[in-house]
PDB file of C-alpha atoms in Angstrom:
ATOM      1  CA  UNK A1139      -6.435  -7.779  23.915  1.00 80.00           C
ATOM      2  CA  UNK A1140      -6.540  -8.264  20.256  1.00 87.00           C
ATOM      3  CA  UNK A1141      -7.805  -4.917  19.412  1.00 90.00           C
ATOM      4  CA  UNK A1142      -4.533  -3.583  21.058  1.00 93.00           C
ATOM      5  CA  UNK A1143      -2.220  -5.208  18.206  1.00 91.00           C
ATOM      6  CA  UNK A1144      -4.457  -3.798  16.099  1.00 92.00           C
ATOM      7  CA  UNK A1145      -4.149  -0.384  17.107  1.00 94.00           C
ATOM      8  CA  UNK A1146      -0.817  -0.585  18.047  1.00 93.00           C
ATOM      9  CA  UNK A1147      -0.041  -1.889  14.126  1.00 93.00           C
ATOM     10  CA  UNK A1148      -2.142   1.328  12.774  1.00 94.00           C
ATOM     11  CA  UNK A1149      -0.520   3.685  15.376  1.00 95.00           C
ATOM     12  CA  UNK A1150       2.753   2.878  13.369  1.00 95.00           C
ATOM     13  CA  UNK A1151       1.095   1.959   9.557  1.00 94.00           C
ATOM     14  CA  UNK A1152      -0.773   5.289   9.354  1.00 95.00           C
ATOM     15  CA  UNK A1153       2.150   7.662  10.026  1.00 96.00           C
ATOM     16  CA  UNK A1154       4.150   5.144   8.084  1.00 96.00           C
ATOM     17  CA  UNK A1155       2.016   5.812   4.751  1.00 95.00           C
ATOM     18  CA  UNK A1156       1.677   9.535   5.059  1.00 96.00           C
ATOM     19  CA  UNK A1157       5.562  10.043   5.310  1.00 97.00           C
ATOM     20  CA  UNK A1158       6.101   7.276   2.578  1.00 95.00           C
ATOM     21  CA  UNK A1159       3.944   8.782   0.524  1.00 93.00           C
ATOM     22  CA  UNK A1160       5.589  12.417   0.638  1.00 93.00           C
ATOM     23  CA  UNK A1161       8.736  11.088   0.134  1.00 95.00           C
ATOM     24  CA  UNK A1162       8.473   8.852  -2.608  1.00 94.00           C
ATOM     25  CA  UNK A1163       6.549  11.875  -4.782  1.00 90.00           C
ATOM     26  CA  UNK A1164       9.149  14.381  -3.710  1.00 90.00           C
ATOM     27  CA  UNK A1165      11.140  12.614  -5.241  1.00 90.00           C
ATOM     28  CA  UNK A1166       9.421  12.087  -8.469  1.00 83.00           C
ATOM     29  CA  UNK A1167       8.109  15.363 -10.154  1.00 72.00           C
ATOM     30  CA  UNK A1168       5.433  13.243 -12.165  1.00 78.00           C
ATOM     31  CA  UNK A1169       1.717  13.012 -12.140  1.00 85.00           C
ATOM     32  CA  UNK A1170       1.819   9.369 -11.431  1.00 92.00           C
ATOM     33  CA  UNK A1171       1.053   8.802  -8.097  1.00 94.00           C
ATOM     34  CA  UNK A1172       3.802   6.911  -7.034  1.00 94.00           C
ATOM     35  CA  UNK A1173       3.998   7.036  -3.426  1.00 94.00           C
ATOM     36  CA  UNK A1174       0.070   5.304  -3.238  1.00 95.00           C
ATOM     37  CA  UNK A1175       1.914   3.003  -5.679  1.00 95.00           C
ATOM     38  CA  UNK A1176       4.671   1.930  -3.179  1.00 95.00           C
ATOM     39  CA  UNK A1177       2.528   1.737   0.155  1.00 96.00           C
ATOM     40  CA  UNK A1178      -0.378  -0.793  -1.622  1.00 97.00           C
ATOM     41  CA  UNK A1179       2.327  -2.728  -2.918  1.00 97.00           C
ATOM     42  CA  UNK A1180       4.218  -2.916   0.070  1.00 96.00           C
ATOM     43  CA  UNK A1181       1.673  -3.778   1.967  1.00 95.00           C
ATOM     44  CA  UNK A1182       0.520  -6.660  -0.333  1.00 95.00           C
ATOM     45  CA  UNK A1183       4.494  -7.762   0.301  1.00 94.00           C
ATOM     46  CA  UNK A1184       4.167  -7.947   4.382  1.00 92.00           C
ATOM     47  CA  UNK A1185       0.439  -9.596   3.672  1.00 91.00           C
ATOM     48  CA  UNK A1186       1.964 -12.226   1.682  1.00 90.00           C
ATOM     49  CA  UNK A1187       4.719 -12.891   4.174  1.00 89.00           C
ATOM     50  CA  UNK A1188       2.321 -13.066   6.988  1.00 88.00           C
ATOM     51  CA  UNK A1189       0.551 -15.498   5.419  1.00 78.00           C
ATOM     52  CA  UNK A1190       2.050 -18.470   7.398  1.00 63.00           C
ATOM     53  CA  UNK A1191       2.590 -16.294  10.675  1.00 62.00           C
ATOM     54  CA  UNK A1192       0.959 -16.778  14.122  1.00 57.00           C
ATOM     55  CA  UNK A1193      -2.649 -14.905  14.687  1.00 59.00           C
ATOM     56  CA  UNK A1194      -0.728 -12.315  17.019  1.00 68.00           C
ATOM     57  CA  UNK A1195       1.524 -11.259  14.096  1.00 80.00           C
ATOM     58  CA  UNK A1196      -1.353 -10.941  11.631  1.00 85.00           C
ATOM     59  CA  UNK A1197      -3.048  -8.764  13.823  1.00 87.00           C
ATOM     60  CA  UNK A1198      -0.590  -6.496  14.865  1.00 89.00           C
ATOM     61  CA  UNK A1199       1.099  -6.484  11.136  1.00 90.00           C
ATOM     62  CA  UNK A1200      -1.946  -7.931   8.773  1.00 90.00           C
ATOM     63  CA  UNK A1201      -4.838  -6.213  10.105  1.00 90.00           C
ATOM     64  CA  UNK A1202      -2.981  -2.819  11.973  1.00 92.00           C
ATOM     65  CA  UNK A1203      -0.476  -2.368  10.295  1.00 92.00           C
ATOM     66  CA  UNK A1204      -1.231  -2.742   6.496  1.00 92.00           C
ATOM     67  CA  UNK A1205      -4.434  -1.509   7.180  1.00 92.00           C
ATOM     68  CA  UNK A1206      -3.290   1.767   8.158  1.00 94.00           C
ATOM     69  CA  UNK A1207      -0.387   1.825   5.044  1.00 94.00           C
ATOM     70  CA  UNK A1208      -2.285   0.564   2.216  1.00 94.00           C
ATOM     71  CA  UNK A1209      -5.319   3.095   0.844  1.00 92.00           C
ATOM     72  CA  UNK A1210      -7.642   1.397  -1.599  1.00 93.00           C
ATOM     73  CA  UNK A1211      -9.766   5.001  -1.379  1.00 93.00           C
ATOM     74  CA  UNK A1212      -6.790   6.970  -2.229  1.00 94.00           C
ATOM     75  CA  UNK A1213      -5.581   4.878  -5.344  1.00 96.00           C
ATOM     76  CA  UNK A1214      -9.100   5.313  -6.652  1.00 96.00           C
ATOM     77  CA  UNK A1215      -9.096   8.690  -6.146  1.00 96.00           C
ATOM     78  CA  UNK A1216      -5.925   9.218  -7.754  1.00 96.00           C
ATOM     79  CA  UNK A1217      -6.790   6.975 -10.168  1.00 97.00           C
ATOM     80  CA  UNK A1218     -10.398   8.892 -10.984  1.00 97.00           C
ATOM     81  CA  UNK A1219      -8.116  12.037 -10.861  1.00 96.00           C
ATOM     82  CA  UNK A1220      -5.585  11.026 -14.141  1.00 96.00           C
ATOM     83  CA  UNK A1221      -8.532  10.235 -15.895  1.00 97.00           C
ATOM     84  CA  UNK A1222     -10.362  13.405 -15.175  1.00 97.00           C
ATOM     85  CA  UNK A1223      -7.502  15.787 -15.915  1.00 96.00           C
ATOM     86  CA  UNK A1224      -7.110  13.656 -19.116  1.00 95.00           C
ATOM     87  CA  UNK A1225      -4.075  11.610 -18.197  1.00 95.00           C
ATOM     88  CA  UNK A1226      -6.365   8.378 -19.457  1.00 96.00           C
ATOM     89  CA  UNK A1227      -3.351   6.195 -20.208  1.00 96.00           C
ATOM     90  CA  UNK A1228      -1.612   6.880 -16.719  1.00 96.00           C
ATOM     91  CA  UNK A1229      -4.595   6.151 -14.921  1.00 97.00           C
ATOM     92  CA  UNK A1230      -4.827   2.884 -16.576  1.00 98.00           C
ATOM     93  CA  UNK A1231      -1.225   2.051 -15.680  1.00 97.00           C
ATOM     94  CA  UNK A1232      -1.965   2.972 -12.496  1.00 97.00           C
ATOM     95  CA  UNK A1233      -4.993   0.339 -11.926  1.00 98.00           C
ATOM     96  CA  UNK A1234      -3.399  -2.671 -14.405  1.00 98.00           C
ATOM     97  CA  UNK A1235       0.363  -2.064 -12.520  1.00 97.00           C
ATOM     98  CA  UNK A1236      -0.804  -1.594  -8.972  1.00 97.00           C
ATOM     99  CA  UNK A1237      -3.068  -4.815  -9.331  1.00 97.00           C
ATOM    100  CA  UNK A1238       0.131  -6.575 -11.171  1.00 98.00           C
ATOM    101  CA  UNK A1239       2.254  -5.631  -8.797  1.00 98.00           C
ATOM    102  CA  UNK A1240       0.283  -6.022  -5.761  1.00 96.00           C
ATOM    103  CA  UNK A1241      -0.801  -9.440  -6.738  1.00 96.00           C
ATOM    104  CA  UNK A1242       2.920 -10.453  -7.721  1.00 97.00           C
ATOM    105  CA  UNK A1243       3.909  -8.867  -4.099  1.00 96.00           C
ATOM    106  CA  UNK A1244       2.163 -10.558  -2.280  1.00 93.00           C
ATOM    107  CA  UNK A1245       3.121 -14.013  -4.248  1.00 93.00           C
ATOM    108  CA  UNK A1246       6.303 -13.228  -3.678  1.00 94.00           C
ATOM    109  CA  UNK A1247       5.941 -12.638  -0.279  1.00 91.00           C
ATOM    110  CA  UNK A1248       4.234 -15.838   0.295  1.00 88.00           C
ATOM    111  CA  UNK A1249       6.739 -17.740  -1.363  1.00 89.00           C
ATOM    112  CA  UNK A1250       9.451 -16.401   0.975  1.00 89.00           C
ATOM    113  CA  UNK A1251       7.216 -17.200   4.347  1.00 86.00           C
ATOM    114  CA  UNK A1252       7.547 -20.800   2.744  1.00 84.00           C
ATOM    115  CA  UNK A1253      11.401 -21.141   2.631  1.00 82.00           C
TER     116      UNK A1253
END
């Protein structure tokens, strides 16, 4: 039964990513990939939260649905990408702010499960 909260977290994380991901560079007309940016760090947010929830929700949420949002293959490509096309300083931004702001999300997240 646990493997359905899994899949059913994915069904909605993996969608969730692709469309948050379009959106979020549509909107910026920058190299920086930005939308990557936002789902890893989002994700690290609803980790952190779910850090003091019940096994169900860490399934369903943890494990499916953050799974399926955040893309450690993608940032890497994208971040192997701004270094190969030259953009060397972005691509460092992109690995020292998404681990800065990933680790601060989910921190923050955490501390809000507490209150």
């Amino acid at each position: 039964m646990n493997w359905l909260l899994v899949v059913g977290g994915a069904l909605v994380g993996a969608p969730l990513r692709y469309l948050t991901d379009r959106a979020v560079q549509a909107r910026h007309d920058l190299v920086f990939p930005w939308g990557t940016f936002t789902v890893n760090v989002t994700g690290c947010l609803i980790l952190g939260l779910l850090t003091g929830a019940a096994t169900h929700l860490q399934l369903l949420l943890g494990t499916g649905l953050c799974g399926a949002l955040t893309t450690y293959s993608t940032f890497s490509y994208e971040t192997l990408r701004l270094a190969g096309t030259g953009a060397r300083l972005q691509a460092a931004l992109n690995v020292a702010g998404s681990v800065t702001a990933g680790v601060a999300a989910a921190l923050a997240g955490a501390a809000l499960a507490r209150l």
